[in-house]
XYZ file of C-alpha atoms in Angstrom:
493
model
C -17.841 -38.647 -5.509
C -14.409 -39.881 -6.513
C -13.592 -37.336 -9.378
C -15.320 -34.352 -7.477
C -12.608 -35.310 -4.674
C -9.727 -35.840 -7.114
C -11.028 -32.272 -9.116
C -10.442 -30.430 -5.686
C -7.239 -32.261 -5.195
C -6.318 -31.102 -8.304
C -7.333 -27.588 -7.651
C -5.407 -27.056 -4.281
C -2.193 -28.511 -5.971
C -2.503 -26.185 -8.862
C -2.795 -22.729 -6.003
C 0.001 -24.544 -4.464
C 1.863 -24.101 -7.466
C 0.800 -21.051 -8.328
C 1.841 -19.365 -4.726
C 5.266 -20.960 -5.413
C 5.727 -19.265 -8.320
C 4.370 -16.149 -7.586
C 6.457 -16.090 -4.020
C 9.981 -17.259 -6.332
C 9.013 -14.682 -9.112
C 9.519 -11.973 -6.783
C 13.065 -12.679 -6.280
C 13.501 -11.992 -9.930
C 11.917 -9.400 -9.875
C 14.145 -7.424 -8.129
C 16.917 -8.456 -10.238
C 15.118 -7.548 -13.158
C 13.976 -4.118 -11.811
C 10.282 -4.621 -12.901
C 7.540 -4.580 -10.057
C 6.884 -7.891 -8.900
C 2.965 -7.148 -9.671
C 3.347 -7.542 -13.215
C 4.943 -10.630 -12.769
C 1.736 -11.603 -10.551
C -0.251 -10.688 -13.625
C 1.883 -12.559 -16.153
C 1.262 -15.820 -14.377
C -2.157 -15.495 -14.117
C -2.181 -14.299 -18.252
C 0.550 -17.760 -18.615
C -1.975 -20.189 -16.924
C -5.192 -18.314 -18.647
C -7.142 -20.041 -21.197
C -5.266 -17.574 -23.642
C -1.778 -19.243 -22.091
C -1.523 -22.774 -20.910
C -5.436 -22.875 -21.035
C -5.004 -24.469 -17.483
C -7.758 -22.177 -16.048
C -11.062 -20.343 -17.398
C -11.567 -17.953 -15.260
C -13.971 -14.753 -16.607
C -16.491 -13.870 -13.422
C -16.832 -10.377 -13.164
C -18.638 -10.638 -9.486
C -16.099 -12.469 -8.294
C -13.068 -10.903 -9.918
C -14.225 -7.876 -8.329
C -15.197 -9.606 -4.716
C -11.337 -11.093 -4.661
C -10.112 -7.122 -5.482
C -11.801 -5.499 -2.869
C -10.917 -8.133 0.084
C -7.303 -7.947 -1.114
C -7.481 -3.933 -1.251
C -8.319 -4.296 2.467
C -5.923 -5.909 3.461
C -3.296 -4.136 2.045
C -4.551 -0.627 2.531
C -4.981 -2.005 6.147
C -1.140 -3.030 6.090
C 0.021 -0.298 4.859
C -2.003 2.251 6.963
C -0.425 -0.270 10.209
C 3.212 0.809 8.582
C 3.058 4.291 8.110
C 4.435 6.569 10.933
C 2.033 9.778 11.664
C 4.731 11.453 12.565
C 6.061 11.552 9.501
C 3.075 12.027 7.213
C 1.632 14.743 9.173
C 3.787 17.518 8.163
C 3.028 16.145 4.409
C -0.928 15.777 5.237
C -2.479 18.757 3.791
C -0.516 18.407 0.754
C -1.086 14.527 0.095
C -4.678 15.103 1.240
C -4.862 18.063 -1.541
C -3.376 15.088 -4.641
C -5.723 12.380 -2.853
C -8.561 15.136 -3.876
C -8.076 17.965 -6.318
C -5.146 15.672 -7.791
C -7.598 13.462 -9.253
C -10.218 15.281 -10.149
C -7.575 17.586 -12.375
C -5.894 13.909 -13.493
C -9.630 12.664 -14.604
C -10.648 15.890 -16.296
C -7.172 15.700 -18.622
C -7.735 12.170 -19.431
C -11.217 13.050 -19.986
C -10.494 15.777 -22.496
C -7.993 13.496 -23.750
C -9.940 10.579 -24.829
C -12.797 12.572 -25.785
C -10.843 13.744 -28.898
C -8.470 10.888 -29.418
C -10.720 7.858 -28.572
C -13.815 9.508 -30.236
C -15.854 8.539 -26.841
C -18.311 11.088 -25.339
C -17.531 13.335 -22.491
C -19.041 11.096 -19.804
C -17.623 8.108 -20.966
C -14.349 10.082 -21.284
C -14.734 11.017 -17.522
C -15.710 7.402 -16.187
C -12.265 6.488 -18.187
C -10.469 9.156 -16.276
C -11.964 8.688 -12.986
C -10.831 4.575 -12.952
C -7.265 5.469 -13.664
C -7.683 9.448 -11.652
C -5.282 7.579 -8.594
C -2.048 6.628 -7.501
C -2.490 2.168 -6.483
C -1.908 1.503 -2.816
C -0.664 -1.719 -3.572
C 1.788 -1.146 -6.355
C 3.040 2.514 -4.333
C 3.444 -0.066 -0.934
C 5.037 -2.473 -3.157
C 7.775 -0.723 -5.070
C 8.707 1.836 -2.295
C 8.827 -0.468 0.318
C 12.229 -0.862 2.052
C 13.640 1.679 -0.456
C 16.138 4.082 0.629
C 14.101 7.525 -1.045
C 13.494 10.808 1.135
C 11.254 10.367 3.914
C 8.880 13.483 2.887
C 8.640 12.084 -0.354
C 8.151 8.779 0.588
C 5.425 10.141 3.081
C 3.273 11.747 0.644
C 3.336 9.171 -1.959
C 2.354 6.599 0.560
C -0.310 9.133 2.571
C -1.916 10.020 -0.906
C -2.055 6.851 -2.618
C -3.297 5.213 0.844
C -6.191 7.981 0.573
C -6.775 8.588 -3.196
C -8.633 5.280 -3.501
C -12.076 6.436 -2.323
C -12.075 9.558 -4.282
C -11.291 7.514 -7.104
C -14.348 4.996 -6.796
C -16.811 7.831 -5.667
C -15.903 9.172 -9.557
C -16.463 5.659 -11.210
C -19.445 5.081 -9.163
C -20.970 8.863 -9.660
C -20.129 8.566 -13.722
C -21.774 5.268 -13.802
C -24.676 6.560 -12.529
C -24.859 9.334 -14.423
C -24.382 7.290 -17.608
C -27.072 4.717 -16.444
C -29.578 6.697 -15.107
C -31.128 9.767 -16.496
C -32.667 10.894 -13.145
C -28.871 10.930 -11.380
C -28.299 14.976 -10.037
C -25.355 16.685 -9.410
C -26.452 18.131 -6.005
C -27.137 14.684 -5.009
C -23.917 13.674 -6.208
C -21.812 16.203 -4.422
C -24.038 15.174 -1.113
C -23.184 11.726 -1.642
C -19.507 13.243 -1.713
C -19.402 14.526 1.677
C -21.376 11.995 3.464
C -18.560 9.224 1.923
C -15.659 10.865 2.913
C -16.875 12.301 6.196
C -18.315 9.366 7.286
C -15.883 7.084 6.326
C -13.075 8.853 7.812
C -15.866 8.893 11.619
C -16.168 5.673 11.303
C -12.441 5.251 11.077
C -11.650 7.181 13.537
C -14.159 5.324 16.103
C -13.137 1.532 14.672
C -9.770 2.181 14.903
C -9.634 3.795 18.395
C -12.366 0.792 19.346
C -9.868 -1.800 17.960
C -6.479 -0.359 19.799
C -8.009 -0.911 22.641
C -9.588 -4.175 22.313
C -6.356 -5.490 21.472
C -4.599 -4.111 24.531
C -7.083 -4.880 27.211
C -8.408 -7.999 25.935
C -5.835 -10.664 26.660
C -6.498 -13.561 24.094
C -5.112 -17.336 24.942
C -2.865 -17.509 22.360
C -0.197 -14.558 20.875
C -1.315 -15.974 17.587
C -4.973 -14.653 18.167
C -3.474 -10.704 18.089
C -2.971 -10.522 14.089
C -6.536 -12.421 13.074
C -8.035 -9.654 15.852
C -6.473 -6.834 14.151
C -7.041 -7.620 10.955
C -11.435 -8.484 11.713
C -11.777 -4.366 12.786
C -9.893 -3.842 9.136
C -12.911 -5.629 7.607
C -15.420 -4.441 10.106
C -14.112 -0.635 9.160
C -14.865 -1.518 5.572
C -18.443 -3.088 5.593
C -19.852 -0.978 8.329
C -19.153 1.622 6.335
C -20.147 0.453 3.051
C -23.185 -0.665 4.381
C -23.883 2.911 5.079
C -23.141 4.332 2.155
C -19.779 5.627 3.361
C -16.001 5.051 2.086
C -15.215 1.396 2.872
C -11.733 1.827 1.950
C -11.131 5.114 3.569
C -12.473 3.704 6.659
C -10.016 1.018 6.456
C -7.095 3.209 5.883
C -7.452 6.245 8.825
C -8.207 3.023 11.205
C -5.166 1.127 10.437
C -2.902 4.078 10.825
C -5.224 4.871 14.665
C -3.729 1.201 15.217
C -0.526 1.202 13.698
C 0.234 4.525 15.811
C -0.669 3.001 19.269
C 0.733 1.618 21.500
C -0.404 -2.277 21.141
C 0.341 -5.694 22.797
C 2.451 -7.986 20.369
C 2.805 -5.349 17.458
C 5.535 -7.304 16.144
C 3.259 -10.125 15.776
C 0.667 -8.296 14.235
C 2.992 -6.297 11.956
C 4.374 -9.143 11.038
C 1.347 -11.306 9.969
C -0.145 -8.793 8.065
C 2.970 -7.902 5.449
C 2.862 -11.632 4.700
C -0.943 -11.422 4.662
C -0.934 -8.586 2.337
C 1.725 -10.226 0.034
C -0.472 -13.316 -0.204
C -3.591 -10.860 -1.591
C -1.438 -8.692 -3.872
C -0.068 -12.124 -5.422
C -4.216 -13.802 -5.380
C -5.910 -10.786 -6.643
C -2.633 -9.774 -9.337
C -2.706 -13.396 -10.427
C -6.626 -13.772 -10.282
C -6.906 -10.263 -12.407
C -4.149 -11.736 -15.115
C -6.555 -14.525 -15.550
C -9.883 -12.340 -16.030
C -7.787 -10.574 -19.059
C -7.973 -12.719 -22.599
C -4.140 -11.751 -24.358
C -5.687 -12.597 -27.989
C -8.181 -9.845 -27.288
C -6.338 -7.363 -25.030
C -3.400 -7.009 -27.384
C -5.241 -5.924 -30.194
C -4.007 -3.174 -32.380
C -6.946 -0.809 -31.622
C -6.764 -1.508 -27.942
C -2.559 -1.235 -28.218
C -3.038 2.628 -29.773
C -5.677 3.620 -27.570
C -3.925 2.271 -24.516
C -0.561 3.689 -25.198
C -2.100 7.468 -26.176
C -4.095 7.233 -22.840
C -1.035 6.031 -21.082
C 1.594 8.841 -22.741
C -1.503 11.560 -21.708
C -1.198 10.119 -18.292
C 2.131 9.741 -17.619
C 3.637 12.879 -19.007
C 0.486 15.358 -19.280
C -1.909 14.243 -16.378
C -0.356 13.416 -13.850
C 2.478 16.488 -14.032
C -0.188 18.889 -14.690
C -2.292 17.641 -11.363
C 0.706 17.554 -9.642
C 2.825 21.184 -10.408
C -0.698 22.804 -10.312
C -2.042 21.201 -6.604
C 1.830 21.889 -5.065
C 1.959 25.376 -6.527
C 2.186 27.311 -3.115
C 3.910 23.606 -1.404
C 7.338 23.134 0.109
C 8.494 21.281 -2.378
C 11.013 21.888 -4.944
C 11.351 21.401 -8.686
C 13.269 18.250 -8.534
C 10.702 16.812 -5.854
C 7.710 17.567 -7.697
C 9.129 15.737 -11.095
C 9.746 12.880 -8.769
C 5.923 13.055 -7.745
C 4.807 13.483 -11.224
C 6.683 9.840 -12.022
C 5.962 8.432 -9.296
C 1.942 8.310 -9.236
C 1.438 4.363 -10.144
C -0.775 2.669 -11.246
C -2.274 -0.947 -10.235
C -4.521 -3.052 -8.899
C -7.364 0.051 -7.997
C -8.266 1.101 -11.651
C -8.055 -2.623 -13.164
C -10.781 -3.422 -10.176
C -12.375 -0.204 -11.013
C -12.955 -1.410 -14.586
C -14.775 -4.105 -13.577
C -17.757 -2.121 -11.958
C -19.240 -0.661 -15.346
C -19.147 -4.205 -16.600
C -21.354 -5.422 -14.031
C -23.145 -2.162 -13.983
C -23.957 -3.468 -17.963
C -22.070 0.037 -19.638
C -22.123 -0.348 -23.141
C -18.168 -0.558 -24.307
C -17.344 -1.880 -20.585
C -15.096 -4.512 -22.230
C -13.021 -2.162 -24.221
C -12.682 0.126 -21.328
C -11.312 -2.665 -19.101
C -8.722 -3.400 -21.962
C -7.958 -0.060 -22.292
C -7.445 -0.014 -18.353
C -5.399 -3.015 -17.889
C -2.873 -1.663 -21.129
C -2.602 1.647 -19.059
C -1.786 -0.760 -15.440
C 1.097 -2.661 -17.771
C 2.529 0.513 -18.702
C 2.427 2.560 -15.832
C 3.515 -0.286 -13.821
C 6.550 -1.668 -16.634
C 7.417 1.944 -17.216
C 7.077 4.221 -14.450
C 7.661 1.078 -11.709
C 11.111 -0.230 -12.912
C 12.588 3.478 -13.416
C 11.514 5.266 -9.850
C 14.750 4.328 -7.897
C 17.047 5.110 -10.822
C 15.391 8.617 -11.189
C 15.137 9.023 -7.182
C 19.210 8.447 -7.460
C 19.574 10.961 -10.849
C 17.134 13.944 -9.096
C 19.789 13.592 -5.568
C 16.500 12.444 -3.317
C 17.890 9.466 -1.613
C 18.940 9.531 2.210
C 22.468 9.761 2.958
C 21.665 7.327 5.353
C 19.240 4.798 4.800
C 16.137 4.731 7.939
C 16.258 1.697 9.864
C 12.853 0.928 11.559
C 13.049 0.029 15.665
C 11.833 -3.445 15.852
C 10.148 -5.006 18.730
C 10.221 -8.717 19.638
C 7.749 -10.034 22.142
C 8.791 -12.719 24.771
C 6.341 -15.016 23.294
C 7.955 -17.637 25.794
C 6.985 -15.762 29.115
C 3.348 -15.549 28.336
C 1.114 -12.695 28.875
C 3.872 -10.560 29.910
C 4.374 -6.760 30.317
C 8.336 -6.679 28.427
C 9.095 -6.269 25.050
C 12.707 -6.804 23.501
C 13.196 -4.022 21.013
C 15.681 -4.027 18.640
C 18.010 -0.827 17.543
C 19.982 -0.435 14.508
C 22.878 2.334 15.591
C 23.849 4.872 12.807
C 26.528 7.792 12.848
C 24.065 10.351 13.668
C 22.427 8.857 16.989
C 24.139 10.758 19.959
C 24.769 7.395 22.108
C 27.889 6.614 19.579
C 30.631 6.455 22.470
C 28.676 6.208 25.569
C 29.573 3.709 27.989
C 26.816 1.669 29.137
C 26.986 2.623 32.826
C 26.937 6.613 31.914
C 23.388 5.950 29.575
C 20.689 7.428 31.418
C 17.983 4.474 30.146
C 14.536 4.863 31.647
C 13.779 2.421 34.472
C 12.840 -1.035 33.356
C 15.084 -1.170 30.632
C 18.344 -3.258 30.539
C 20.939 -3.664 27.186
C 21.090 -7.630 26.984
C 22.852 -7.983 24.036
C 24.982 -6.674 21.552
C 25.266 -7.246 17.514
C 28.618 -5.866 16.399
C 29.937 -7.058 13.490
C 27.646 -10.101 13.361
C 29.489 -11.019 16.202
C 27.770 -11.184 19.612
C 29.138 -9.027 22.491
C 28.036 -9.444 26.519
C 27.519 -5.968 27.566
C 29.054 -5.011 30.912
C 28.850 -1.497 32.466
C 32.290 -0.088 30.503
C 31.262 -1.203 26.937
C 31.162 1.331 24.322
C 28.261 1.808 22.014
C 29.727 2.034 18.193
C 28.275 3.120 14.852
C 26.704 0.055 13.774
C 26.008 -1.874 16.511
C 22.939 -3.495 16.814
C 21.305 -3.281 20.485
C 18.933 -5.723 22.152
C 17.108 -3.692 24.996
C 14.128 -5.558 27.902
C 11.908 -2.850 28.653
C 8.657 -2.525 29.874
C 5.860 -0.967 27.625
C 5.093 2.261 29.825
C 8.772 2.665 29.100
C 9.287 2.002 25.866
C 8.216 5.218 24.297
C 10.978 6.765 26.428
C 13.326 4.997 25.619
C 13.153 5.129 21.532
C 13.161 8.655 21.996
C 16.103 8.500 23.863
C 18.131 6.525 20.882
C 16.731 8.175 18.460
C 18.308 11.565 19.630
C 21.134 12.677 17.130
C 24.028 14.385 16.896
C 22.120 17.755 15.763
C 19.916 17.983 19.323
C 23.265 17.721 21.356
């Protein structure tokens, strides 16, 4: 009883360590320009039985359990993030890469490996299908906070937010079609419809159901509003699974029905779930580096095949699926060279890997090798050069966006205020405005300003200046007024 008590002991202080580490490595990560995510892996790899030999770790079942909980939750925090009014002009063209984009990226790599990897076509187009999308996680993760053109920003994060599904009904179609002789096309392209169709009803109806749960059902503590949210993430997911729908899809169109309403304690919520979402990308990155064996995965045969997939994906696929789906699209040349480097690759085709291993392919294990080679480059590569190239093509905002952030008066209980926050830039049209001539919506009173991280008291003659950071009571029937009253510019005048 003792030494099962002291193992466990044992175990806890070792994740305790391990979140440490992965929290601190993220830090130097930015100074050393590579995506944090590899540095996730690279402890997991360190601590490996091929490493410090600290953990032995090589579960398929659950390696793949662990990716799909933590894709979840951060497809559900980034769907909470993104603004529909900014994706929506994008839509039809990031729905149109989330589609045709992979199909065209999977039927290059296909043709690809066919001929250099001597594999047949199937094979070649289950190998195609697992790396066919752009990774949520490492797209949320390395644009996040950076100062790159909103359209572009848009579409990278509405199609890799989307891709995901189209990606596993591919691994899961090609598996079957490898595995079982009796497996039809027509009932493959039914299969299709019902998964994306249904999965984007279901979260359309979860999300809409879970807005306004969370504004009409008024929970004991402010604390209870995050955990809520994030249970009609994972209700989205198996409901539809269970029903042989998109799980992930689901997940995605009902976080962004949240994230767009109007919802008690959205800071809160918001809040939680970016740390939440950090804590899975660091588990399942860290839990993925330990499922991969070093000694075998850099292998000569697996180096070669994984760098001429990766060079066919980087510079062939990818570009190809991208010039050829944005033919007749708004965008320019510069923006569409940007798109072709910018479709990353993570956590989604290393979890993708896993499934013909526990669907017993024959060559599963080289494939995931070949996989998790193509993640490290994409990721090393492609990862640690987008803001330098963003900077080179001229696609960064002269400006950089600052969000409107709303605090809730957690200290006057179930209350009907919210203190939002406003960052003031040179283009709003309230630069020189006294505070008695602003024509605020009722309910809402200026109760501080930030100016030069000095505080000021506002009385009715000060002047709002470029800069200034404004702290604003309002009630929440008001407060949609009211941001679109700052957010007027200089250009609407």
């Amino acid at each position: 009883m003792l030494h099962e008590i002291l193992e466990s002991n044992q175990f806890i202080l070792l994740m305790a360590l391990l979140l440490i580490i992965s929290v601190l490595v993220t830090k130097f990560s930015t100074r050393l320009g590579v995506p944090s995510l590899v540095l996730f892996i690279g402890v997991g790899m360190l601590v490996g039985s091929d490493g410090l030999n600290i953990i032995y770790f090589d579960n398929a079942t659950i390696a793949q359990l662990i990716g799909i909980i933590a894709l979840i939750i951060i497809l559900f925090e980034g769907g909470l993030q993104t603004q529909w009014a900014k994706i929506k002009p994008v839509l039809p063209s990031a729905l149109t890469m989330a589609t045709s984009g992979v199909l065209v990226t999977t039927g290059v790599v296909a043709a690809a490996s066919k001929y250099m990897l001597g594999i047949s076509w199937l094979e070649g187009l289950l190998l195609g299908s697992i790396v066919g999308s752009t990774d949520a996680a490492a797209v949320f993760a390395v644009l996040k906070d950076k100062n790159i053109k909103g359209k572009i920003k848009s579409t990278l994060e509405a199609e890799s937010g989307s891709n995901d599904p189209m990606a596993m009904f591919l691994t899961l179609s090609f598996i079957q079609l490898i595995t079982q002789d009796q497996a039809g096309i027509g009932s493959l392209i039914w299969s299709f419809f019902w998964q994306m169709g249904i999965g984007l009803l279901c979260g359309l109806i979860i999300g809409k159901a879970g807005s306004l749960s969370i504004n009409r059902i008024n929970l004991d503590s402010s604390g209870l509003y995050p955990l809520f949210g994030l249970a009609f993430a994972f209700s989205a997911y198996s409901i539809a699974a269970l029903i042989d729908a998109s799980g992930l899809l689901a997940v995605y169109v009902a976080a962004l029905i949240i994230g767009n309403s109007e919802l008690t304690y959205r800071h809160s919520i918001l809040r939680f779930n970016e740390g939440f979402a950090w804590m899975a990308q660091i588990v399942m990155f860290v839990i993925l580096g330990l499922f991969v064996f070093p000694a075998e995965l850099f292998q000569w045969n697996y180096l070669i095949n994984g760098l001429l997939v990766s060079v066919v994906l980087i510079f062939v696929a990818r570009p190809i699926a991208v010039f050829l789906n944005l033919m007749k699209s708004q965008y320019n040349l510069k923006e569409k060279i940007f798109l072709s480097w910018a479709g990353l690759r993570g956590a989604v085709p290393i979890v993708l890997s896993i499934f013909p291993m526990l669907a017993g392919v024959e060559g599963s294990q080289v494939m995931f090798n070949v996989v998790f080679f193509v993640v490290l480059t994409s990721t090393l590569i492609q990862g640690s050069t987008i803001i330098y190239l963003s900077s080179k093509l001229g696609l960064e905002n002269e400006i950089k966006e600052k969000p409107v952030h709303s605090l809730e008066l957690i200290s006057m209980g179930k209350t009907n205020v919210e203190m939002v926050e406003y960052d003031v830039t040179s283009k709003n049209k309230i630069i020189g405005e006294t505070l008695e001539s602003m024509t605020l919506p009722d309910n809402a009173l200026i109760n501080a300003i930030i100016r030069n991280n000095e505080i000021v008291t506002p009385n009715g003659q000060t002047v709002i200046k470029e800069n200034d950071t404004l702290y604003i009571l309002v009630s929440r029937k008001s407060k949609r007024k009211l941001i679109k009253l700052l957010e007027e510019d200089t250009d609407s005048a």
